[in-house]
CSV table of C-alpha atoms and ligand atoms in Angstrom, one decimal:
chain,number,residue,atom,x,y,z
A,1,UNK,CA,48.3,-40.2,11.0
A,2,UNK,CA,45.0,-40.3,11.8
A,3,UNK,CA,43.2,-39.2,15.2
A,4,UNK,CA,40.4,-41.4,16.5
A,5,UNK,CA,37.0,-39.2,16.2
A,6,UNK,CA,36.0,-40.7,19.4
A,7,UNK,CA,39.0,-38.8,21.0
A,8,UNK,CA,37.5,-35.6,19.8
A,9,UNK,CA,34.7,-33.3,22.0
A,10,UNK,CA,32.4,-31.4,20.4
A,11,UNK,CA,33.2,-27.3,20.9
A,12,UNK,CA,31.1,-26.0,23.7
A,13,UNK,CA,31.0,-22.7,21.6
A,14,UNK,CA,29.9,-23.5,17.5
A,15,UNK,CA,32.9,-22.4,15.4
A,16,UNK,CA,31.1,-20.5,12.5
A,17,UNK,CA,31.6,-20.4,8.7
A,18,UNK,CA,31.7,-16.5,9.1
A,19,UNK,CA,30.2,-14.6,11.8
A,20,UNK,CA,30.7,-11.0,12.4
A,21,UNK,CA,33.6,-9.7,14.3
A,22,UNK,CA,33.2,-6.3,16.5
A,23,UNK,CA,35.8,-4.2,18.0
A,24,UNK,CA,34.0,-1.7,19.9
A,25,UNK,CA,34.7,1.6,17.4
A,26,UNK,CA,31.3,0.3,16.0
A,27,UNK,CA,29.4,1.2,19.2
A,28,UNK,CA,30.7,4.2,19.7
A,29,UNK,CA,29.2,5.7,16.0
A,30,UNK,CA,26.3,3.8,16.9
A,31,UNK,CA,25.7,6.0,20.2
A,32,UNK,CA,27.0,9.5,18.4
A,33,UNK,CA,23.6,8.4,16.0
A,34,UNK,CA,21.5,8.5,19.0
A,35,UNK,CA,23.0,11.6,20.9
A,36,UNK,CA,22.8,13.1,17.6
A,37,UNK,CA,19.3,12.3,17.1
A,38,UNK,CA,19.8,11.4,13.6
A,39,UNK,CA,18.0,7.9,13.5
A,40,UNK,CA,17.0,8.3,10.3
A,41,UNK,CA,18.4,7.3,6.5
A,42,UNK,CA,20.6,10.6,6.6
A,43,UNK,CA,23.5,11.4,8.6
A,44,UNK,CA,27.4,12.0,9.6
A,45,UNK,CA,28.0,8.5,9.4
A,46,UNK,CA,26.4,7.4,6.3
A,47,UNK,CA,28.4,10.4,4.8
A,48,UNK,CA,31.4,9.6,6.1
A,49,UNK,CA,31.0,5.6,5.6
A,50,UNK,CA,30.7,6.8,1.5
A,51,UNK,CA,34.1,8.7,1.7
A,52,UNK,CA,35.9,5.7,3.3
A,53,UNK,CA,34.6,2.8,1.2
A,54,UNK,CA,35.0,5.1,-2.2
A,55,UNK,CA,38.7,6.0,-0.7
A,56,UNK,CA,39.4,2.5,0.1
A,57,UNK,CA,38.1,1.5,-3.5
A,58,UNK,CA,39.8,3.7,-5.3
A,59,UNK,CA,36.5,5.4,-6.6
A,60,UNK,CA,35.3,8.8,-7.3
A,61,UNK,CA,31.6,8.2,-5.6
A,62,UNK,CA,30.1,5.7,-3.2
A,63,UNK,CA,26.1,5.4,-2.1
A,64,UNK,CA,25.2,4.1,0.9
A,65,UNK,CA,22.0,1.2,0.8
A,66,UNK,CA,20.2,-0.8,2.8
A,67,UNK,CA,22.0,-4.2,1.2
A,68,UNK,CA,24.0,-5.6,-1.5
A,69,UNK,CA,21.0,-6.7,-3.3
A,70,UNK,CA,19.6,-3.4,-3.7
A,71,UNK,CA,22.9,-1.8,-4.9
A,72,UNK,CA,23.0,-4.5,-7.4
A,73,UNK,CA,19.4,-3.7,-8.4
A,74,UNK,CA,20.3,0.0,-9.2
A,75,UNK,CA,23.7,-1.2,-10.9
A,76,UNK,CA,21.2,-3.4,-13.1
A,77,UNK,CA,18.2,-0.9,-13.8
A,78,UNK,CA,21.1,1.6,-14.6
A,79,UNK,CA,22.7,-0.6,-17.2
A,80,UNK,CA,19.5,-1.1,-18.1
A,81,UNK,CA,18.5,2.5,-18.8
A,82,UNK,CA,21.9,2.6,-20.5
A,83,UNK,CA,21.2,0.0,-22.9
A,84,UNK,CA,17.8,-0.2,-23.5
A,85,UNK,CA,16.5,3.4,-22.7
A,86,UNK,CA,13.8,4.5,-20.2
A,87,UNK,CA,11.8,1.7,-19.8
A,88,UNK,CA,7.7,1.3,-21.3
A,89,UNK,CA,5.4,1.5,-18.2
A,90,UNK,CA,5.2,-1.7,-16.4
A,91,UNK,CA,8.2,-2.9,-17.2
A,92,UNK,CA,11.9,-2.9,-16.1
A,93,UNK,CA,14.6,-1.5,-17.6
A,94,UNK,CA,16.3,-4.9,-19.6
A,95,UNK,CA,13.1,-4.8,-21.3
A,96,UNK,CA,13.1,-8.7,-22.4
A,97,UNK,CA,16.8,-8.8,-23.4
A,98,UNK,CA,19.1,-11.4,-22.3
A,99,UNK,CA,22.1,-10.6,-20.0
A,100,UNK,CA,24.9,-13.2,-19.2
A,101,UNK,CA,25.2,-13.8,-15.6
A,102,UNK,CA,27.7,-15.8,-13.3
A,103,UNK,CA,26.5,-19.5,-12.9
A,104,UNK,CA,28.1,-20.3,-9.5
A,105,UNK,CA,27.0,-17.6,-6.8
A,106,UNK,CA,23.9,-16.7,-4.4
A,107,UNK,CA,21.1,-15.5,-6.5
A,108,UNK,CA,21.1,-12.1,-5.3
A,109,UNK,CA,24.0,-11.3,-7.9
A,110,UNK,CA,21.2,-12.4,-10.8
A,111,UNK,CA,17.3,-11.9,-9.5
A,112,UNK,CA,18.0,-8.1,-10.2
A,113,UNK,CA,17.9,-9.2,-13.9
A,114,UNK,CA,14.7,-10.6,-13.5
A,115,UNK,CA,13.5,-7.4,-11.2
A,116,UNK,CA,14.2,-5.4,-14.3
A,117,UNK,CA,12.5,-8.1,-17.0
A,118,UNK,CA,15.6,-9.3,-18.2
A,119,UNK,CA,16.4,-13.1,-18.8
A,120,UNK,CA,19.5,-14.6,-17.5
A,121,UNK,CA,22.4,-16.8,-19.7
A,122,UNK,CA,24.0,-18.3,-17.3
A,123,UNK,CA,28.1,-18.9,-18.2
A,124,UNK,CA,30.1,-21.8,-17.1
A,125,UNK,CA,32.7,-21.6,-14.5
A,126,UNK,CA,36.6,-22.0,-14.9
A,127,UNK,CA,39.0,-23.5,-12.7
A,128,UNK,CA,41.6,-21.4,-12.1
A,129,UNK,CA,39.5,-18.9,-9.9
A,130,UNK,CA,35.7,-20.7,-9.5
A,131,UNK,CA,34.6,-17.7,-11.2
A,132,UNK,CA,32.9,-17.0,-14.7
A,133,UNK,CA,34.8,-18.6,-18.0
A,134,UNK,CA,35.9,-16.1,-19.9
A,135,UNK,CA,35.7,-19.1,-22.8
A,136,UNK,CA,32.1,-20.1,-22.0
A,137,UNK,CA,31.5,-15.7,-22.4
A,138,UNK,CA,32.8,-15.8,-25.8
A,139,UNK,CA,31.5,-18.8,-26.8
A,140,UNK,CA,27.9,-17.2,-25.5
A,141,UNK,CA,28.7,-14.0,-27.7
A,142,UNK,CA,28.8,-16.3,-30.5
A,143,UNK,CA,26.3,-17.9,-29.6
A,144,UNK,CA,23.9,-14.0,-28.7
A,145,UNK,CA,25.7,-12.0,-30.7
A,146,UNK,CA,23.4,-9.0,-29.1
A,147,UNK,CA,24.0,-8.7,-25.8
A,148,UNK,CA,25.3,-6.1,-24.4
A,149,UNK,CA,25.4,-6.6,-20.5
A,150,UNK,CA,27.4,-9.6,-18.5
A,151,UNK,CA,27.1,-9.9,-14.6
A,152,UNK,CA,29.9,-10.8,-12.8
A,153,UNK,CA,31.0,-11.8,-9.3
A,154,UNK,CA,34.2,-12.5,-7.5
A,155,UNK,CA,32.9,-15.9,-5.8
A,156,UNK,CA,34.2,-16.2,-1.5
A,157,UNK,CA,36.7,-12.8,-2.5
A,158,UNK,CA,38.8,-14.5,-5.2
A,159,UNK,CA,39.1,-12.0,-8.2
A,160,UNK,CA,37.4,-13.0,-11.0
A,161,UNK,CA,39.6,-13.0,-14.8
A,162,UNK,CA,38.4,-9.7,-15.1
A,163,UNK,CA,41.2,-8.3,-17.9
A,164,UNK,CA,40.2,-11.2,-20.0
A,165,UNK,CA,36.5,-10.9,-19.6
A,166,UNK,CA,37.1,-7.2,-19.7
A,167,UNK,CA,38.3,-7.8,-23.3
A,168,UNK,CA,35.8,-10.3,-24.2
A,169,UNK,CA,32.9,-7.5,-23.1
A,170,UNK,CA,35.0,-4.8,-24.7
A,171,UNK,CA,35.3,-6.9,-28.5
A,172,UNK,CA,31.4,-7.2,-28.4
A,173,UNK,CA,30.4,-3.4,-26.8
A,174,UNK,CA,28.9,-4.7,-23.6
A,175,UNK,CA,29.0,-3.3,-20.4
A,176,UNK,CA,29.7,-5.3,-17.1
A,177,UNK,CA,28.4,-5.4,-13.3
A,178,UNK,CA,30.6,-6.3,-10.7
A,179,UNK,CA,28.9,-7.9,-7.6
A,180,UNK,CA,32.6,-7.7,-5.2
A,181,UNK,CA,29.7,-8.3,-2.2
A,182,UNK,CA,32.4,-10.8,-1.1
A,183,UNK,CA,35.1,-9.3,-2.2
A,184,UNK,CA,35.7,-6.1,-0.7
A,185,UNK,CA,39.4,-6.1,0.1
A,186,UNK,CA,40.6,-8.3,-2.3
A,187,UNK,CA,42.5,-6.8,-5.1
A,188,UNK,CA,43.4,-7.8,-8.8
A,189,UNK,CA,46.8,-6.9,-10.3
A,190,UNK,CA,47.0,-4.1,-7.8
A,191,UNK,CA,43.6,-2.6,-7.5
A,192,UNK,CA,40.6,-2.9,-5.6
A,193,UNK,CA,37.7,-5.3,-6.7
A,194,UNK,CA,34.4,-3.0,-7.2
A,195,UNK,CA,36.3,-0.5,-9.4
A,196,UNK,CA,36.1,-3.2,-12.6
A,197,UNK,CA,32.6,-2.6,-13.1
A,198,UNK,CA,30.8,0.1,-15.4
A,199,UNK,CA,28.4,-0.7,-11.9
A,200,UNK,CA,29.6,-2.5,-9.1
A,201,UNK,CA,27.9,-3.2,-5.7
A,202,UNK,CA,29.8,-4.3,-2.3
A,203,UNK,CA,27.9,-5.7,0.5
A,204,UNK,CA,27.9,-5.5,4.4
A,205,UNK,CA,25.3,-8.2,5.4
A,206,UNK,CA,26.7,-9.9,8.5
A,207,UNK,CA,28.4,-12.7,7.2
A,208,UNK,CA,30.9,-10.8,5.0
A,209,UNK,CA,34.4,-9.4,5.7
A,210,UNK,CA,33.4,-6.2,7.6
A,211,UNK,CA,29.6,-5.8,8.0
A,212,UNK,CA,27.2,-3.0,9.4
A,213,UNK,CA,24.6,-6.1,10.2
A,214,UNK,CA,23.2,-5.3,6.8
A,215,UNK,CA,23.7,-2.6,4.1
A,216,UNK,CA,25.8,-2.3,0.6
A,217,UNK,CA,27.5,0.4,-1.3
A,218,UNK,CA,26.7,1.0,-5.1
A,219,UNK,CA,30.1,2.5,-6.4
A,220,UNK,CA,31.0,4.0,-9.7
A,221,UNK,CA,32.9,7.0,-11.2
A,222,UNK,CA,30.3,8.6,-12.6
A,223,UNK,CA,28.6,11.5,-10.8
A,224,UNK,CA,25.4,10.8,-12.6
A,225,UNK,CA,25.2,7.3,-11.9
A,226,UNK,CA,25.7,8.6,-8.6
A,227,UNK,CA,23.0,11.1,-8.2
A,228,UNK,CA,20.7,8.9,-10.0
A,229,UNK,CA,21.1,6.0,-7.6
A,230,UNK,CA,20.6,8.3,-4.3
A,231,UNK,CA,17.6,9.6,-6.1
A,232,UNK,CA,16.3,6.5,-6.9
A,233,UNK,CA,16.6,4.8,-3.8
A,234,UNK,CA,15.0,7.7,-2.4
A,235,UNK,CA,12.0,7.0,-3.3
A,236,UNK,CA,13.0,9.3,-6.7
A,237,UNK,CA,11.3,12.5,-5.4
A,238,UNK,CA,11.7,15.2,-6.9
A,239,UNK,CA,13.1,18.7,-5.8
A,240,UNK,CA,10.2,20.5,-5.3
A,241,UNK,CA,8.7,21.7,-1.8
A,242,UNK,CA,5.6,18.5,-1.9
A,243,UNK,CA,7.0,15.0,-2.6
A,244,UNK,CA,7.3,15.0,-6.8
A,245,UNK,CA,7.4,11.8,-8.6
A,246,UNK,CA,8.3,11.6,-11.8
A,247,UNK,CA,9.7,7.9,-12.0
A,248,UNK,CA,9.6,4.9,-9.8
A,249,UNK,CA,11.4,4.9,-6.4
A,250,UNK,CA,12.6,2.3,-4.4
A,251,UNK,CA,13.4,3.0,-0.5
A,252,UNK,CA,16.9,1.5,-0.5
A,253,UNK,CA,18.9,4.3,1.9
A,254,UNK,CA,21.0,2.9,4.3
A,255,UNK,CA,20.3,3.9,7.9
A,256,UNK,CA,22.5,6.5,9.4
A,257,UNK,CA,22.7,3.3,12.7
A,258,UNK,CA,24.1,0.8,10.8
A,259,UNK,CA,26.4,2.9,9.0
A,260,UNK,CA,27.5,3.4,12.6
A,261,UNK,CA,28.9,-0.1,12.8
A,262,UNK,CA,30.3,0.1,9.4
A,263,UNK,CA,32.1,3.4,10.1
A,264,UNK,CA,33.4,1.3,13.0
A,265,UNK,CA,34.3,-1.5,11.1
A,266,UNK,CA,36.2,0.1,8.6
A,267,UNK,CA,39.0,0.7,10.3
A,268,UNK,CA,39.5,-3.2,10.6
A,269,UNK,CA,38.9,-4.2,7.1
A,270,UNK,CA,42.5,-5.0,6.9
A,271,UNK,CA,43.0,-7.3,9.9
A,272,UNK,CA,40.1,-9.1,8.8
A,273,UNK,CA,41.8,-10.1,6.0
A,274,UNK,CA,45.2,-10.7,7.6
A,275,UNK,CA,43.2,-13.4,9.7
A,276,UNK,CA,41.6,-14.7,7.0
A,277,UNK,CA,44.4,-14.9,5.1
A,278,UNK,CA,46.1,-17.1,8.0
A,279,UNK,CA,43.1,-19.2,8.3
A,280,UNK,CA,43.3,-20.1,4.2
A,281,UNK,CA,46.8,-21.1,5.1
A,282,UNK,CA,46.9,-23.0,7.8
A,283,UNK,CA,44.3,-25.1,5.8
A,284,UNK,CA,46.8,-25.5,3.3
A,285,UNK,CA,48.9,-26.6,5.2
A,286,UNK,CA,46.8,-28.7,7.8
A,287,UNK,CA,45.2,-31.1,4.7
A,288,UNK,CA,48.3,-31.5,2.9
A,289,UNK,CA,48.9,-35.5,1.9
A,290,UNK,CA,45.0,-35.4,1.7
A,291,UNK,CA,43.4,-36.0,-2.1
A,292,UNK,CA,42.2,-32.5,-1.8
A,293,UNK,CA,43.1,-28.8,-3.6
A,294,UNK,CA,41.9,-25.4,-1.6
A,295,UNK,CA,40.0,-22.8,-3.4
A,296,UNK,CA,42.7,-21.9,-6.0
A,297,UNK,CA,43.4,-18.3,-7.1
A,298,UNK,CA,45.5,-16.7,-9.5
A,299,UNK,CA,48.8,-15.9,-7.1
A,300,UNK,CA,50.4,-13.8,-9.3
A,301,UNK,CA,48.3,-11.0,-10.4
A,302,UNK,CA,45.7,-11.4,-7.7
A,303,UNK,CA,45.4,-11.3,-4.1
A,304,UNK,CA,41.8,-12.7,-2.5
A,305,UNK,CA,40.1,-11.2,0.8
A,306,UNK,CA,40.1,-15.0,1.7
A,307,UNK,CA,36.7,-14.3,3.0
A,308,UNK,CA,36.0,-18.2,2.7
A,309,UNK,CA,38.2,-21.3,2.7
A,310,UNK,CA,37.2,-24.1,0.5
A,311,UNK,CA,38.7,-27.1,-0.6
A,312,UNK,CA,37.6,-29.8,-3.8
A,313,UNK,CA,38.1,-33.4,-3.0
A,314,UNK,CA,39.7,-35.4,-6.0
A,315,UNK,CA,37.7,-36.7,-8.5
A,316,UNK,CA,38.9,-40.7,-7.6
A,317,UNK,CA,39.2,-39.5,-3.7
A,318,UNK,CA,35.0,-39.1,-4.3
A,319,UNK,CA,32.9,-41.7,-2.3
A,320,UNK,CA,29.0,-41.9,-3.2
A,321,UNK,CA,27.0,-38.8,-2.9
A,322,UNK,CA,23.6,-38.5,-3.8
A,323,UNK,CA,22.2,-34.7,-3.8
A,324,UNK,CA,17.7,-34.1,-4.3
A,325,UNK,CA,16.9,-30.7,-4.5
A,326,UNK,CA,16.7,-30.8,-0.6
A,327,UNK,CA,18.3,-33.7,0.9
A,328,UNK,CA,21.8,-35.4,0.6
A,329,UNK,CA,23.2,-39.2,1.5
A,330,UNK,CA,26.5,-41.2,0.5
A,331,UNK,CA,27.4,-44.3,1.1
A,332,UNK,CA,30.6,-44.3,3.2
A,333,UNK,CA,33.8,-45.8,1.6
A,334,UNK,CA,37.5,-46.2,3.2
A,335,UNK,CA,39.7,-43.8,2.1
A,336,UNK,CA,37.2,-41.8,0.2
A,337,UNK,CA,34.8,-39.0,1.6
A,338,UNK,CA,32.4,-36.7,0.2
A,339,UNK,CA,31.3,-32.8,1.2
A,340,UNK,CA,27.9,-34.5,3.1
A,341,UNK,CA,30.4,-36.9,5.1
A,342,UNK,CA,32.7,-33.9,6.0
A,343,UNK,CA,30.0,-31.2,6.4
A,344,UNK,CA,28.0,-33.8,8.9
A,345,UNK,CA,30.9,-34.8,10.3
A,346,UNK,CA,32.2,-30.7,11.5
A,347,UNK,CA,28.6,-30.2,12.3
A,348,UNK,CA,28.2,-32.8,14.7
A,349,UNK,CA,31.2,-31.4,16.6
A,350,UNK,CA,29.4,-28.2,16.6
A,351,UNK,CA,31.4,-26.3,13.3
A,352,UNK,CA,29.6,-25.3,10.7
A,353,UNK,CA,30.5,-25.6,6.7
A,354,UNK,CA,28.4,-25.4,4.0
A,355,UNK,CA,28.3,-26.5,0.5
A,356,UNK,CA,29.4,-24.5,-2.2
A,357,UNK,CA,26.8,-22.4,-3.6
A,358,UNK,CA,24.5,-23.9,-5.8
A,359,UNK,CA,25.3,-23.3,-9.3
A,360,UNK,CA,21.9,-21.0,-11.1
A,361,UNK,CA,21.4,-23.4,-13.8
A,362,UNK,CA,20.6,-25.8,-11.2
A,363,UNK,CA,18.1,-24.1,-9.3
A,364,UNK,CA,14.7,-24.8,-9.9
A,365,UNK,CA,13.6,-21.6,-10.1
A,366,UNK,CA,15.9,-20.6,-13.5
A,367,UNK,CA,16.1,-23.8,-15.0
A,368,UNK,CA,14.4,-22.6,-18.1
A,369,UNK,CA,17.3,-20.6,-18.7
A,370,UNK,CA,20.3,-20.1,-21.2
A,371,UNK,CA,23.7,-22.5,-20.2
A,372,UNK,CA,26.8,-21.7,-21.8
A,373,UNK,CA,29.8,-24.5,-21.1
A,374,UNK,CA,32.8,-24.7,-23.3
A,375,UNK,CA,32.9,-28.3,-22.7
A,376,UNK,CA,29.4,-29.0,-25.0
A,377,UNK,CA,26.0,-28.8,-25.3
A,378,UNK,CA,25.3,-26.6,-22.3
A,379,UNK,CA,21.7,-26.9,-20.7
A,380,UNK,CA,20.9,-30.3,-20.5
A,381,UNK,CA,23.9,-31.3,-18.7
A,382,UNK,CA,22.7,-30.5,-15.8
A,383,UNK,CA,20.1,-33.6,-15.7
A,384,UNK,CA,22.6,-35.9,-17.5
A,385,UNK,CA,25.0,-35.2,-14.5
A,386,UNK,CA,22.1,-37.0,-12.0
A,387,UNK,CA,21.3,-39.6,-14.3
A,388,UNK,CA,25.2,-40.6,-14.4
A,389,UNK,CA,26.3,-39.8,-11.4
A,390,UNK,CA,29.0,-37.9,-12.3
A,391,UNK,CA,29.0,-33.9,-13.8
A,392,UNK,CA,30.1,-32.7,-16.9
A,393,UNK,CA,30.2,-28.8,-16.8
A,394,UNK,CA,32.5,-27.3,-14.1
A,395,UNK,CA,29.6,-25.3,-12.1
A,396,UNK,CA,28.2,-28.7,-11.2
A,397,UNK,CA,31.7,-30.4,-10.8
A,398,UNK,CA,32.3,-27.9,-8.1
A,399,UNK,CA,29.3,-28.2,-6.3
A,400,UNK,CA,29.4,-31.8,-6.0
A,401,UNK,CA,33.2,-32.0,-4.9
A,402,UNK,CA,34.0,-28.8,-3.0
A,403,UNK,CA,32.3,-27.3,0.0
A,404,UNK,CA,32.8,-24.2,2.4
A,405,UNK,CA,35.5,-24.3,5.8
A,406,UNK,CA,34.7,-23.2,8.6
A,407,UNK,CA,35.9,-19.6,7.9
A,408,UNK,CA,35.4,-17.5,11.0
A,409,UNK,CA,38.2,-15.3,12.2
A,410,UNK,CA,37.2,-15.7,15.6
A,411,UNK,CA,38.4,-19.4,15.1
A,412,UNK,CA,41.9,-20.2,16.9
A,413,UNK,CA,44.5,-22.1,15.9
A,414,UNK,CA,43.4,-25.0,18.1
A,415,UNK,CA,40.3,-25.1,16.7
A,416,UNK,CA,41.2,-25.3,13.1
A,417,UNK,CA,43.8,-27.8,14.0
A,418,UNK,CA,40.7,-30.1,15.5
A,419,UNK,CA,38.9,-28.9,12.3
A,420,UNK,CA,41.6,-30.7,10.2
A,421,UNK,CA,41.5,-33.4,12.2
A,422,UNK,CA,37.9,-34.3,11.8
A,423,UNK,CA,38.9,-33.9,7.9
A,424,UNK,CA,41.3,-36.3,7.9
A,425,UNK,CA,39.5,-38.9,9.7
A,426,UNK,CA,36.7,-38.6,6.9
A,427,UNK,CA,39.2,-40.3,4.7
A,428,UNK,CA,40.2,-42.7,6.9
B,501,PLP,C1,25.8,-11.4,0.2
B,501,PLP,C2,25.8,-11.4,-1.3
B,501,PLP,C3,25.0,-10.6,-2.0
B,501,PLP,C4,23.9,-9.8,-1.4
B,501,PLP,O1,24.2,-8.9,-0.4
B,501,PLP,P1,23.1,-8.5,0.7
B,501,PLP,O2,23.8,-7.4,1.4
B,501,PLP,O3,23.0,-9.7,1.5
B,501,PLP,O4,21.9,-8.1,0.0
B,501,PLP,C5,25.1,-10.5,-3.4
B,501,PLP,N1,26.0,-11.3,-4.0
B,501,PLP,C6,26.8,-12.1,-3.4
B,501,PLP,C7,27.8,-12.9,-4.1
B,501,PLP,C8,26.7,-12.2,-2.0
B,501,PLP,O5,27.5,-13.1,-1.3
């Protein structure tokens, strides 16, 4: 049955895709900073916000940055270093060498591959979790037999396939980064996303499942690794009694404030996800009947943060959308919608969505780059997708069908169930 849009009021208060969510606990570390005096990049809290994220992760050492970019520019200089050896003056650590990298995520999983003069091969997506093919990385291997460092993410805190791209990586002696940024939380076949990586990074910006208003944490077993990243994101100085430089430095700390709200935040980590997790749900059950599928996952050995909802409108259940690279229109069709009819639709009821993110080998800025698809001939498609109108590799399939919910865990029942509503009318 369908409700009548014009029955519907706006929300006097904007239901957000994810905004943050503060209990109080984050205030009061906040104000033992300042009574402490210790406004500065060093502190109790940024010490004790490392021991709880490395606890809750499962991993031996944690360093606290100023966001989950920066972690996963030390994660990549590292491997890097690893790889390639200390780099020649004036250039980064990849040193020219290619490095296969998630398609479908926010480009702050990949730009530290260009940071460190690498250049990025960008791997189709699969279906079963929106996350990097592990087919598409073995066809790449065949394709570059020497590389020897993939970058992947866990897209809206769905695990990734991470044993099978684990063995992929592990048949052709590479090493992986793990950017869990949105995944902190979520676990795969019983442990913690951020402990799969030879580097992983988690993020606290203030959109994601427990956040400090900025800040990430670079993780890793290694005590080395560890050193080396506080080191280098402290402006590498040296221990002598002047400031000693011997390499480059960056001025990545976290700030002993925000890991305040952090240290506050942790404790809720849990609930956050609990909500989340009800939120994914209802949606589930809310658009059933609709031509729709949520944001699937693999239910057996893995269990999501649920940090986003998302759902992919049918294939035939697809009226016309046209995309430019800034602007979108579609033509309206009964019993058909689109993710520009829906997203307009919540946000002129004051909700806010968004589209899913942009796959890289679409963005103007790395469309030079390596495309590897199982399906064919990889980069290419892209363009052929526009000229057709319809998409052929499943990065750009998923961007043209799917879109972000409104995700927030502030939102109540009542709102989602208006939410749903406004769905369903779009395929009216
Ligand atoms: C948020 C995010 C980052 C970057 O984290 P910041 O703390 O904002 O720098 C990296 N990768 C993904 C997938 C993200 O969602």
């Amino acid at each position: 049955m369908f409700v009548n849009k014009n029955d519907i009021r706006p929300f006097d208060k904007k239901v957000w895709l994810s905004s943050p969510t503060m209990h109080g606990d984050e205030q009061k570390w906040v104000n033992d900073a300042f009574e402490k005096n210790w406004i500065t990049t060093a502190g109790e809290n940024i010490n004790e916000v490392e021991k709880l994220v490395a606890q809750y992760a499962g991993m031996k050492y944690a360093v606290a940055l100023s966001c989950g970019t920066a972690s996963l520019h030390l994660a990549t200089k590292l491997a890097g270093e690893k790889l390639y050896g200390q780099a020649k003056p004036n250039c980064g650590t990849l040193q020219g060498h290619k490095v296969f990298c998630a398609d479908m995520t926010f480009d702050a999983t990949i730009n530290p591959v260009a940071y460190e003069d690498g250049e990025a091969v960008f791997i189709d997506t699969e279906r079963d979790t929106w996350n990097m093919s592990p087919e598409a990385l073995e066809k790449a291997f065949e394709l570059y037999p020497d590389v020897k460092l993939v970058v992947l993410v866990h897209l809206y805190g769905v695990p990734a396939k991470i044993d099978e791209i684990r063995a992929v990586c592990d048949k052709h002696g590479a090493l992986i980064i793990e950017d869990a940024a949105e995944s902190f939380g979520a676990t795969y076949k019983g442990r913690e996303t951020g402990c799969f990586g030879d580097y992983s990074a988690i993020s606290f910006n203030g959109n994601k499942i427990i956040t400090g208003s900025s800040g990430g944490m670079f993780l890793t077993d290694s005590k080395d690794d560890a050193d080396k990243v506080r080191k280098w994101s402290t402006q590498s100085r040296e221990a002598a009694p002047w400031y000693q430089h011997e390499e480059i430095g960056y001025n990545y700390r976290m700030s002993n404030i925000i890991a305040g709200v952090i240290r506050g935040q942790m404790n809720f980590l849990d609930e956050h996800i609990a909500q989340k997790k009800a939120i994914y749900e209802r949606y589930k059950e809310g658009l059933k009947g609709l031509p729709v599928t949520m944001n699937p996952f693999d239910e057996k050995n893995s269990s999501p943060n649920f940090w986003l909802s998302c759902l992919l409108i049918d294939k035939d259940a697809m009226c016309r959308q046209v995309r430019g690279e800034n602007e979108a229109l579609y033509i309206p069709e009964k019993g058909k919608s689109c993710p520009t009819e829906i997203l307009e639709t919540l946000a002129s009821f004051n909700a806010e969505g968004r589209p899913i993110w942009k796959p890289m080998h679409m963005q103007p800025i790395y469309r030079m780059n390596g495309f590897v698809t199982v399906s064919g001939n990889g980069r290419g498609q892209s363009n052929a997708y526009i000229d057709r109108g319809e998409a052929t590799d499943i990065g750009a399939d998923i961007f043209e069908r799917g879109l972000c919910l409104p995700s927030d865990n502030k939102m109540t029942p009542e709102q989602q169930d208006i939410i749903i509503e406004l769905i369903r009318s779009c395929f009216e």
